[in-house]
Short mmCIF file of C-alpha atoms and ligand atoms in Angstrom, two decimals:
data_model
loop_
_atom_site.label_atom_id
_atom_site.label_comp_id
_atom_site.label_asym_id
_atom_site.label_seq_id
_atom_site.Cartn_x
_atom_site.Cartn_y
_atom_site.Cartn_z
CA UNK A 11 99.92 79.70 109.00
CA UNK A 12 96.55 81.32 109.54
CA UNK A 13 94.24 78.69 110.96
CA UNK A 14 91.43 80.96 112.11
CA UNK A 15 88.30 81.50 110.11
CA UNK A 16 87.44 85.16 109.42
CA UNK A 17 84.75 84.99 112.10
CA UNK A 18 87.17 83.67 114.70
CA UNK A 19 89.72 86.22 113.66
CA UNK A 20 87.33 89.09 114.10
CA UNK A 21 86.19 87.79 117.47
CA UNK A 22 89.84 87.65 118.42
CA UNK A 23 90.52 91.17 117.12
CA UNK A 24 87.69 92.52 119.18
CA UNK A 25 89.62 91.54 122.28
CA UNK A 26 92.54 93.85 121.68
CA UNK A 27 92.80 94.89 125.30
CA UNK A 28 91.84 91.46 126.52
CA UNK A 29 89.58 92.88 129.22
CA UNK A 30 86.91 90.57 130.64
CA UNK A 31 87.70 87.67 128.35
CA UNK A 32 86.05 84.34 128.99
CA UNK A 33 89.11 82.69 130.60
CA UNK A 34 89.62 85.75 132.78
CA UNK A 35 86.01 85.60 133.97
CA UNK A 36 86.31 81.88 134.72
CA UNK A 37 89.43 82.50 136.78
CA UNK A 38 87.81 85.38 138.66
CA UNK A 39 84.77 83.30 139.51
CA UNK A 40 86.88 80.38 140.79
CA UNK A 41 89.07 82.61 142.98
CA UNK A 42 86.08 84.43 144.36
CA UNK A 43 84.48 81.11 145.33
CA UNK A 44 87.62 80.32 147.33
CA UNK A 45 87.22 83.56 149.23
CA UNK A 46 90.18 85.27 147.54
CA UNK A 47 89.44 88.93 147.05
CA UNK A 48 91.08 91.02 144.35
CA UNK A 49 90.79 94.30 142.53
CA UNK A 50 90.34 94.52 138.78
CA UNK A 51 92.50 96.48 136.34
CA UNK A 52 94.19 98.67 138.93
CA UNK A 53 96.27 101.62 137.85
CA UNK A 54 99.56 99.78 137.91
CA UNK A 55 102.00 99.15 135.07
CA UNK A 56 100.24 96.99 132.49
CA UNK A 57 96.86 97.28 134.28
CA UNK A 58 97.00 93.77 135.75
CA UNK A 59 93.85 91.71 135.29
CA UNK A 60 93.77 90.92 139.00
CA UNK A 61 95.55 92.63 141.88
CA UNK A 62 95.86 91.18 145.39
CA UNK A 63 96.95 94.34 147.15
CA UNK A 64 97.94 93.18 150.61
CA UNK A 65 99.80 90.14 149.27
CA UNK A 66 101.32 92.27 146.49
CA UNK A 67 100.52 89.72 143.83
CA UNK A 68 99.33 90.62 140.34
CA UNK A 69 97.84 88.23 137.80
CA UNK A 70 97.72 88.57 134.04
CA UNK A 71 95.83 86.32 131.66
CA UNK A 72 97.63 86.76 128.35
CA UNK A 73 95.80 86.09 125.12
CA UNK A 74 97.57 83.41 123.08
CA UNK A 75 97.39 85.45 119.91
CA UNK A 76 98.24 88.84 121.34
CA UNK A 77 101.17 87.80 123.47
CA UNK A 78 102.70 85.23 121.14
CA UNK A 79 101.97 81.99 122.95
CA UNK A 80 104.46 79.42 121.61
CA UNK A 81 101.72 76.80 121.34
CA UNK A 82 98.98 78.81 119.67
CA UNK A 83 100.32 81.86 117.98
CA UNK A 84 99.12 82.07 114.40
CA UNK A 85 100.54 84.22 111.64
CA UNK A 86 97.79 86.14 109.90
CA UNK A 87 98.38 86.14 106.16
CA UNK A 88 96.76 89.47 105.56
CA UNK A 89 98.69 92.46 106.88
CA UNK A 90 101.36 90.06 108.10
CA UNK A 91 103.91 92.79 108.81
CA UNK A 92 101.39 94.86 110.76
CA UNK A 93 100.45 91.95 113.00
CA UNK A 94 104.05 90.90 113.46
CA UNK A 95 104.93 94.39 114.69
CA UNK A 96 101.84 94.67 116.81
CA UNK A 97 102.49 91.39 118.60
CA UNK A 98 106.22 92.06 118.93
CA UNK A 99 105.42 95.36 120.63
CA UNK A 100 102.97 93.63 123.00
CA UNK A 101 105.68 91.16 123.97
CA UNK A 102 108.20 93.96 124.48
CA UNK A 103 105.70 95.88 126.60
CA UNK A 104 105.02 92.78 128.73
CA UNK A 105 108.73 92.66 129.57
CA UNK A 106 108.79 96.36 130.53
CA UNK A 107 105.67 95.93 132.64
CA UNK A 108 107.19 92.92 134.40
CA UNK A 109 110.35 94.78 135.36
CA UNK A 110 108.43 97.82 136.56
CA UNK A 111 106.18 95.69 138.76
CA UNK A 112 109.07 93.59 140.04
CA UNK A 113 111.03 96.69 140.93
CA UNK A 114 108.03 97.76 142.96
CA UNK A 115 107.92 94.50 144.91
CA UNK A 116 105.04 92.78 143.14
CA UNK A 117 104.98 89.08 142.47
CA UNK A 118 103.79 88.57 138.91
CA UNK A 119 101.80 85.57 137.75
CA UNK A 120 101.24 85.39 134.01
CA UNK A 121 99.07 82.69 132.52
CA UNK A 122 98.25 81.94 128.91
CA UNK A 123 94.57 81.98 128.16
CA UNK A 124 94.93 78.33 127.05
CA UNK A 125 96.26 77.38 130.51
CA UNK A 126 93.18 78.91 132.10
CA UNK A 127 90.93 77.21 129.58
CA UNK A 128 92.63 73.82 129.78
CA UNK A 129 93.48 73.59 133.45
CA UNK A 130 91.68 76.15 135.54
CA UNK A 131 92.26 74.20 138.76
CA UNK A 132 96.05 74.33 138.37
CA UNK A 133 95.99 78.06 137.64
CA UNK A 134 93.73 78.71 140.62
CA UNK A 135 95.96 76.78 142.98
CA UNK A 136 99.07 78.64 141.81
CA UNK A 137 97.34 81.96 142.45
CA UNK A 138 96.10 80.80 145.83
CA UNK A 139 99.55 79.59 146.91
CA UNK A 140 101.19 82.85 145.86
CA UNK A 141 98.61 84.98 147.63
CA UNK A 142 98.63 82.95 150.85
CA UNK A 143 102.41 82.78 150.97
CA UNK A 144 102.72 86.53 150.78
CA UNK A 145 99.76 87.59 152.82
CA UNK A 146 100.81 89.67 155.82
CA UNK A 147 100.07 87.97 159.11
CA UNK A 148 96.92 89.06 160.85
CA UNK A 149 97.41 91.06 164.00
ZN1 LIG B 222 98.20 79.25 123.96
#
């Protein structure tokens, strides 16, 4: 069922790569305020939204529409087959990206954009725990 208005849909379409979306910016700001420092869109598999290099933690904020969130995915009525394929290939690519990063020793945190929107504090504390747990000890 397509519940988006055409205006919402086109706003959504304009975020194909999901770079610098509102939830991502909110998360970045909150982590920065805690003193957690990260790099953006590093050249790693899947171009993670945030990379904590020394802790080897990567963070992705996945758009609910683009990555088939079970709570919010909608089925566009127009070009239904195109969108089905497009989203299925995003999901398949996410899995490939995850295994490539895992094989390389990264811890992967993936959040739905709705998690960031609805409960930023919980997302922030999960990122903080993961980064602090894995941070190499200072010499
Ligand atoms: Zn969602």
